Amino acid sequence: MNFERMLLSTTVLITLALTIIFSIVLLFFPLVGALGFEYAAVTGFFLSFISVFISAELISSDHKAYSAGKRISDRVSSVLSVNLVFLIFVYLIGLLGSLVKGDCFIREGTVFFLLIPVISVFFSSTLGMLAGFTLRRKGFIVGALVLIAVFAYSLLVLYKEPSLFVYNPLYGFFPGPIYDEAIPVTDTLVAYRLITVLWGLLFLILLYLANGLGYRRVGAWDFLKLIAVGAALIVAYSHEHELGISFDREYITGEILPASVETDHFIIYYDPASTDARRIKLIAGDHEWRYKELSGFLEVDSAGKIRSYIYPDADTRKRVVGAGDTTIANPIHKEIHLVYDAFPQPILKHELTHVMAGDFGTELLHMSPKIGLLEGLAVAADWSGDVYDPHQWSKALVENGMAPDIEDIAGFGFWYTPPAESYTLMGSFSRYLIDTYGMEKFKTVYRTGDFSLYGKSLSELEADWKKFLAGLPAPAGIDALAKSRFGAPAIFTAACPRRVAALKAEGFRYYGEDNFRKASESFAEALGYDGQDPVLLSGLAYSSYYEGDYDEAVKIAEQTGGLTEVDRAALENIKGNALWQKGDTEAAAGIFSRLQTNTLTPDLRREIDVKLSAVGTGGAPGESVREFFSTRDRALQTVSLSESVLNSPDYAPPYYLQGRLLFNMGEYERAVPYLSMAEYLGLPSDELTRENLRILGISLFASGRYDEADIIWGRIVSDGDPESRAYAQDFIERTGWARKNLLK
């Protein structure tokens, strides 16, 4: 049977029609409905089964038409050509979807299509031909069972190993958390797909051998090819760690995080060459303190020790676990994967909640069947807010019409809502249920996902929660902050999310390397797809600013149309910086003064306070602060601040800035003298004074100076705002615990 007869056979035409229908249906779904990674992965998986079926059927039925084995090559090429037709139709449909939707990922999507569906079809069609040739009519069943086994093995790897990504011949790879939006074509993916091609070649060689053995036409060259491909596969799999294909716990703890420390409830693995090694006792204490807090809140005392993996940076965690910007907990195996870039680690308590709540989660996965409850409990247990707590943020979301219904985000709909909204709302709702009905009832609801235990429907519970929120006081300015904080779209509804994410990641990588020209190019290209992204606009403006092109920075910073009040203020601040560096101090001061009347994020408000003080003071102190804000280079910043301290020893802001630099570097003991001097001399605003005291208290605690830390926290409890007092009270309790447990 030649190519034309195969293509026009009933089996192929019906299967092709189903494939076309399936591909068209995909176009109606977000994210997967355009030529890109998701489209490639889904169609690769689907086409794997389609190709194994038609290849097995065609080679099996065609076998009867040949009494000699001379034309096996013709049959193989015809079957592969038929599969190519399927690929062409699927690609064109995906391309059409991208063109209709105006998607911007076509180039990358084409590469993903070549790497995933094309190679998956080659793998499956060669498997199907081998099975169909050797087993005849049972070929498809056996081939399909092999594909199912391959898929099941990947699920087993995901279940057993710490990595959240997995490579697979059918769909290429599963990348892990959806919050790491950029999915680039990596060397690892290319290497793995070449391995998949080797499997296809192995199946073809076995097919030719099976055909040749039947007619005694096998030579030494055929066996040499088999040996060569087999050897290549053995070598590839023996180096899968080096290639980045998979990482088991033994490799992670043996090669990447070879040092460890054991506490009462944890085994903590870390890199002895990293900065984490110098502060491992502090890290261990942070873990144990959070465990103590959570065991009380969750009313559990977990059996067995929790494994904590501390990676030296996000890139290493991304390579090993599959999560770069996303911190990961694995309740199944009682482990967490962190980058410990600050003390106290801001995500530690959240992730520990996932693990410790595994004690009352489902039997197999040790978590809640409701994604909203899974994450909601973690937020409720952590309850640390950025300026405000989740109840206050949720009140603002509800009253501004920005909150989806709880019923829509309690389950898998959680992922379709912007994460900042879904986490905050479900955290507030979960905390309300716990405080109102108790932890024991919540545990049962968490495990079953059934809200009827409360004697009310979910909509009634939501109404009660909203009534509770309505009775809370609304802090001044929270509405404006909420519109900025929660304004980003979910990945499923954003414009060109993968392309924009890739360009954004590329831009910030260049930005971090001080390659501001390349960073500007990436940010500008991304803005062509999403012109109202305040993060991209700020990145572009700062890139021009730090490159010294102040006029361009001003021009970019003036593109504030359509942005929220808070986002406009952030760009106005960059404009003020640029004018200040140009020497137009009066215009810059005017901008900074106007911004003081706006609703600002706390860090921006503190920055404005420092700059207004410097402008007002003038002279050498003001000049040193101006120079500090002109660069990202820590060495140059330190030089300018040191000169200011020498020339103007009574001026407080440089001490604060130098102390904060050291604090951010984890040099807590070195930060203390600068922060103490800033506190002694007096900073120009209450906001700066509170923040200086906060990081001074942390630095004293981290240095083991508990008595001095208690004095600072006591002052904050007496004089601070409610959020600061709650933070200080937590540290007072932590200090009391540390005296008993860390000074043994």
mmCIF file of C-alpha atoms in Angstrom, residues 507-716:
data_model
loop_
_atom_site.group_PDB
_atom_site.id
_atom_site.type_symbol
_atom_site.label_atom_id
_atom_site.label_comp_id
_atom_site.label_asym_id
_atom_site.label_seq_id
_atom_site.Cartn_x
_atom_site.Cartn_y
_atom_site.Cartn_z
ATOM 1 C CA GLY A 507 14.906 42.265 30.842
ATOM 2 C CA PHE A 508 15.386 41.836 34.565
ATOM 3 C CA ARG A 509 18.270 39.450 33.988
ATOM 4 C CA TYR A 510 20.047 42.125 31.950
ATOM 5 C CA TYR A 511 19.002 44.719 34.521
ATOM 6 C CA GLY A 512 20.552 42.659 37.310
ATOM 7 C CA GLU A 513 23.769 42.465 35.268
ATOM 8 C CA ASP A 514 23.722 46.276 34.823
ATOM 9 C CA ASN A 515 23.333 45.831 31.062
ATOM 10 C CA PHE A 516 20.730 48.568 30.903
ATOM 11 C CA ARG A 517 20.707 48.955 27.119
ATOM 12 C CA LYS A 518 19.774 45.298 26.581
ATOM 13 C CA ALA A 519 17.304 45.495 29.450
ATOM 14 C CA SER A 520 15.634 48.470 27.757
ATOM 15 C CA GLU A 521 15.277 46.525 24.521
ATOM 16 C CA SER A 522 13.561 43.621 26.271
ATOM 17 C CA PHE A 523 11.247 45.846 28.314
ATOM 18 C CA ALA A 524 10.345 47.936 25.260
ATOM 19 C CA GLU A 525 9.498 44.845 23.215
ATOM 20 C CA ALA A 526 7.333 43.487 26.036
ATOM 21 C CA LEU A 527 5.532 46.826 26.307
ATOM 22 C CA GLY A 528 4.603 46.461 22.648
ATOM 23 C CA TYR A 529 2.301 43.644 23.741
ATOM 24 C CA ASP A 530 1.257 44.968 27.153
ATOM 25 C CA GLY A 531 1.656 48.720 27.132
ATOM 26 C CA GLN A 532 0.015 49.300 30.521
ATOM 27 C CA ASP A 533 2.135 46.985 32.642
ATOM 28 C CA PRO A 534 3.541 49.259 35.395
ATOM 29 C CA VAL A 535 6.358 46.809 36.145
ATOM 30 C CA LEU A 536 7.553 46.981 32.540
ATOM 31 C CA LEU A 537 7.249 50.761 32.422
ATOM 32 C CA SER A 538 9.213 51.135 35.652
ATOM 33 C CA GLY A 539 11.841 48.678 34.423
ATOM 34 C CA LEU A 540 12.223 50.599 31.165
ATOM 35 C CA ALA A 541 12.372 53.971 32.927
ATOM 36 C CA TYR A 542 14.926 52.785 35.482
ATOM 37 C CA SER A 543 17.052 51.201 32.737
ATOM 38 C CA SER A 544 17.341 54.571 31.009
ATOM 39 C CA TYR A 545 17.870 56.280 34.350
ATOM 40 C CA TYR A 546 20.762 54.091 35.461
ATOM 41 C CA GLU A 547 22.294 54.276 32.003
ATOM 42 C CA GLY A 548 22.451 58.031 32.496
ATOM 43 C CA ASP A 549 19.870 58.934 29.831
ATOM 44 C CA TYR A 550 17.793 61.129 32.127
ATOM 45 C CA ASP A 551 15.791 62.791 29.381
ATOM 46 C CA GLU A 552 14.612 59.398 28.127
ATOM 47 C CA ALA A 553 13.816 58.336 31.694
ATOM 48 C CA VAL A 554 11.629 61.431 32.108
ATOM 49 C CA LYS A 555 9.890 60.729 28.805
ATOM 50 C CA ILE A 556 9.092 57.149 29.779
ATOM 51 C CA ALA A 557 8.000 58.124 33.289
ATOM 52 C CA GLU A 558 5.431 60.497 31.834
ATOM 53 C CA GLN A 559 3.573 57.591 30.148
ATOM 54 C CA THR A 560 1.133 57.210 33.029
ATOM 55 C CA GLY A 561 -2.162 57.100 31.151
ATOM 56 C CA GLY A 562 -4.408 54.258 32.293
ATOM 57 C CA LEU A 563 -2.331 53.435 35.376
ATOM 58 C CA THR A 564 -3.547 53.459 38.952
ATOM 59 C CA GLU A 565 -2.719 56.290 41.319
ATOM 60 C CA VAL A 566 -0.072 54.217 43.099
ATOM 61 C CA ASP A 567 1.574 53.118 39.847
ATOM 62 C CA ARG A 568 1.579 56.681 38.538
ATOM 63 C CA ALA A 569 3.296 57.785 41.728
ATOM 64 C CA ALA A 570 6.049 55.194 41.233
ATOM 65 C CA LEU A 571 6.765 56.565 37.755
ATOM 66 C CA GLU A 572 6.599 60.166 38.988
ATOM 67 C CA ASN A 573 9.260 59.248 41.515
ATOM 68 C CA ILE A 574 11.560 58.089 38.710
ATOM 69 C CA LYS A 575 10.924 61.367 36.909
ATOM 70 C CA GLY A 576 11.875 63.262 40.049
ATOM 71 C CA ASN A 577 15.051 61.197 40.368
ATOM 72 C CA ALA A 578 16.030 61.933 36.779
ATOM 73 C CA LEU A 579 15.486 65.682 37.195
ATOM 74 C CA TRP A 580 17.484 65.619 40.420
ATOM 75 C CA GLN A 581 20.412 63.894 38.705
ATOM 76 C CA LYS A 582 20.230 66.439 35.868
ATOM 77 C CA GLY A 583 20.688 69.242 38.418
ATOM 78 C CA ASP A 584 17.100 70.529 38.404
ATOM 79 C CA THR A 585 16.797 70.165 42.162
ATOM 80 C CA GLU A 586 13.869 72.564 42.490
ATOM 81 C CA ALA A 587 11.690 70.628 40.014
ATOM 82 C CA ALA A 588 12.655 67.328 41.635
ATOM 83 C CA ALA A 589 11.788 68.658 45.092
ATOM 84 C CA GLY A 590 8.412 69.788 43.774
ATOM 85 C CA ILE A 591 7.651 66.302 42.496
ATOM 86 C CA PHE A 592 8.782 64.650 45.743
ATOM 87 C CA SER A 593 6.689 67.089 47.799
ATOM 88 C CA ARG A 594 3.566 66.434 45.718
ATOM 89 C CA LEU A 595 4.090 62.707 46.029
ATOM 90 C CA GLN A 596 3.978 62.994 49.816
ATOM 91 C CA THR A 597 0.273 63.797 49.518
ATOM 92 C CA ASN A 598 -0.393 60.688 47.393
ATOM 93 C CA THR A 599 -1.146 57.155 48.479
ATOM 94 C CA LEU A 600 2.214 55.404 48.306
ATOM 95 C CA THR A 601 3.630 52.015 49.118
ATOM 96 C CA PRO A 602 5.611 52.130 52.399
ATOM 97 C CA ASP A 603 8.994 51.612 50.739
ATOM 98 C CA LEU A 604 8.376 54.434 48.267
ATOM 99 C CA ARG A 605 7.162 56.733 51.035
ATOM 100 C CA ARG A 606 10.372 56.104 52.974
ATOM 101 C CA GLU A 607 12.451 56.775 49.868
ATOM 102 C CA ILE A 608 10.645 60.067 49.292
ATOM 103 C CA ASP A 609 11.221 61.073 52.914
ATOM 104 C CA VAL A 610 14.968 60.462 52.574
ATOM 105 C CA LYS A 611 15.231 62.399 49.320
ATOM 106 C CA LEU A 612 13.229 65.386 50.559
ATOM 107 C CA SER A 613 15.459 65.536 53.619
ATOM 108 C CA ALA A 614 18.550 65.453 51.398
ATOM 109 C CA VAL A 615 17.210 68.146 49.076
ATOM 110 C CA GLY A 616 16.268 70.329 52.032
ATOM 111 C CA THR A 617 19.604 69.841 53.779
ATOM 112 C CA GLY A 618 21.679 70.436 50.663
ATOM 113 C CA GLY A 619 25.444 70.686 50.710
ATOM 114 C CA ALA A 620 27.640 67.613 51.099
ATOM 115 C CA PRO A 621 24.967 65.503 52.885
ATOM 116 C CA GLY A 622 22.413 66.136 50.162
ATOM 117 C CA GLU A 623 24.982 65.465 47.450
ATOM 118 C CA SER A 624 25.960 62.123 48.969
ATOM 119 C CA VAL A 625 22.340 60.972 49.064
ATOM 120 C CA ARG A 626 21.854 62.124 45.467
ATOM 121 C CA GLU A 627 24.871 60.061 44.436
ATOM 122 C CA PHE A 628 23.508 57.095 46.373
ATOM 123 C CA PHE A 629 20.322 57.147 44.295
ATOM 124 C CA SER A 630 22.214 57.577 41.031
ATOM 125 C CA THR A 631 23.536 54.010 40.902
ATOM 126 C CA ARG A 632 22.718 50.387 41.657
ATOM 127 C CA ASP A 633 26.341 49.521 42.366
ATOM 128 C CA ARG A 634 26.579 48.700 46.080
ATOM 129 C CA ALA A 635 30.253 49.579 46.211
ATOM 130 C CA LEU A 636 29.625 53.061 44.804
ATOM 131 C CA GLN A 637 26.629 53.506 47.092
ATOM 132 C CA THR A 638 28.754 52.550 50.089
ATOM 133 C CA VAL A 639 31.474 55.017 49.077
ATOM 134 C CA SER A 640 29.016 57.912 48.800
ATOM 135 C CA LEU A 641 27.446 57.076 52.164
ATOM 136 C CA SER A 642 30.837 56.666 53.868
ATOM 137 C CA GLU A 643 31.924 60.075 52.614
ATOM 138 C CA SER A 644 28.716 61.579 53.970
ATOM 139 C CA VAL A 645 29.232 60.000 57.382
ATOM 140 C CA LEU A 646 32.777 61.377 57.505
ATOM 141 C CA ASN A 647 31.834 64.858 56.300
ATOM 142 C CA SER A 648 28.494 65.183 58.088
ATOM 143 C CA PRO A 649 28.525 62.828 61.096
ATOM 144 C CA ASP A 650 25.361 64.375 62.576
ATOM 145 C CA TYR A 651 23.152 63.684 59.544
ATOM 146 C CA ALA A 652 21.041 60.545 60.100
ATOM 147 C CA PRO A 653 19.761 59.352 56.653
ATOM 148 C CA PRO A 654 23.153 58.049 55.365
ATOM 149 C CA TYR A 655 23.473 55.904 58.497
ATOM 150 C CA TYR A 656 20.028 54.458 57.828
ATOM 151 C CA LEU A 657 20.806 53.805 54.159
ATOM 152 C CA GLN A 658 24.141 52.152 54.970
ATOM 153 C CA GLY A 659 22.556 50.055 57.697
ATOM 154 C CA ARG A 660 19.809 48.961 55.354
ATOM 155 C CA LEU A 661 22.337 47.965 52.683
ATOM 156 C CA LEU A 662 24.122 45.743 55.184
ATOM 157 C CA PHE A 663 20.836 44.378 56.502
ATOM 158 C CA ASN A 664 19.725 43.406 52.995
ATOM 159 C CA MET A 665 23.055 41.604 52.524
ATOM 160 C CA GLY A 666 22.475 39.577 55.695
ATOM 161 C CA GLU A 667 25.306 41.391 57.500
ATOM 162 C CA TYR A 668 23.194 41.954 60.610
ATOM 163 C CA GLU A 669 25.946 42.561 63.132
ATOM 164 C CA ARG A 670 27.607 45.132 60.878
ATOM 165 C CA ALA A 671 24.264 46.837 60.285
ATOM 166 C CA VAL A 672 23.606 47.438 63.996
ATOM 167 C CA PRO A 673 26.001 50.404 64.550
ATOM 168 C CA TYR A 674 24.657 52.304 61.560
ATOM 169 C CA LEU A 675 21.014 51.686 62.412
ATOM 170 C CA SER A 676 21.662 52.565 66.065
ATOM 171 C CA MET A 677 23.319 55.844 65.077
ATOM 172 C CA ALA A 678 20.427 56.682 62.741
ATOM 173 C CA GLU A 679 18.025 56.086 65.614
ATOM 174 C CA TYR A 680 20.134 58.183 67.982
ATOM 175 C CA LEU A 681 20.459 61.134 65.599
ATOM 176 C CA GLY A 682 16.799 61.057 64.598
ATOM 177 C CA LEU A 683 15.379 60.395 61.157
ATOM 178 C CA PRO A 684 13.227 62.927 59.289
ATOM 179 C CA SER A 685 9.894 61.035 59.427
ATOM 180 C CA ASP A 686 7.911 58.663 61.628
ATOM 181 C CA GLU A 687 7.781 56.121 58.789
ATOM 182 C CA LEU A 688 11.580 56.044 58.542
ATOM 183 C CA THR A 689 11.947 55.871 62.313
ATOM 184 C CA ARG A 690 9.614 52.866 62.562
ATOM 185 C CA GLU A 691 11.341 51.014 59.726
ATOM 186 C CA ASN A 692 14.778 51.767 61.134
ATOM 187 C CA LEU A 693 13.703 50.381 64.507
ATOM 188 C CA ARG A 694 12.201 47.293 62.861
ATOM 189 C CA ILE A 695 15.337 46.292 60.992
ATOM 190 C CA LEU A 696 17.476 47.261 63.993
ATOM 191 C CA GLY A 697 15.420 44.898 66.150
ATOM 192 C CA ILE A 698 15.816 42.091 63.603
ATOM 193 C CA SER A 699 19.552 42.739 63.314
ATOM 194 C CA LEU A 700 20.022 42.647 67.081
ATOM 195 C CA PHE A 701 18.046 39.410 67.329
ATOM 196 C CA ALA A 702 19.965 37.838 64.442
ATOM 197 C CA SER A 703 23.209 38.809 66.173
ATOM 198 C CA GLY A 704 22.087 37.061 69.372
ATOM 199 C CA ARG A 705 21.707 40.325 71.297
ATOM 200 C CA TYR A 706 18.293 39.444 72.694
ATOM 201 C CA ASP A 707 18.135 41.908 75.597
ATOM 202 C CA GLU A 708 18.860 44.866 73.316
ATOM 203 C CA ALA A 709 16.388 43.536 70.750
ATOM 204 C CA ASP A 710 13.675 43.374 73.413
ATOM 205 C CA ILE A 711 14.193 47.051 74.213
ATOM 206 C CA ILE A 712 13.665 47.963 70.557
ATOM 207 C CA TRP A 713 10.577 45.754 70.193
ATOM 208 C CA GLY A 714 9.181 47.190 73.421
ATOM 209 C CA ARG A 715 9.471 50.706 72.021
ATOM 210 C CA ILE A 716 7.633 49.663 68.862
#
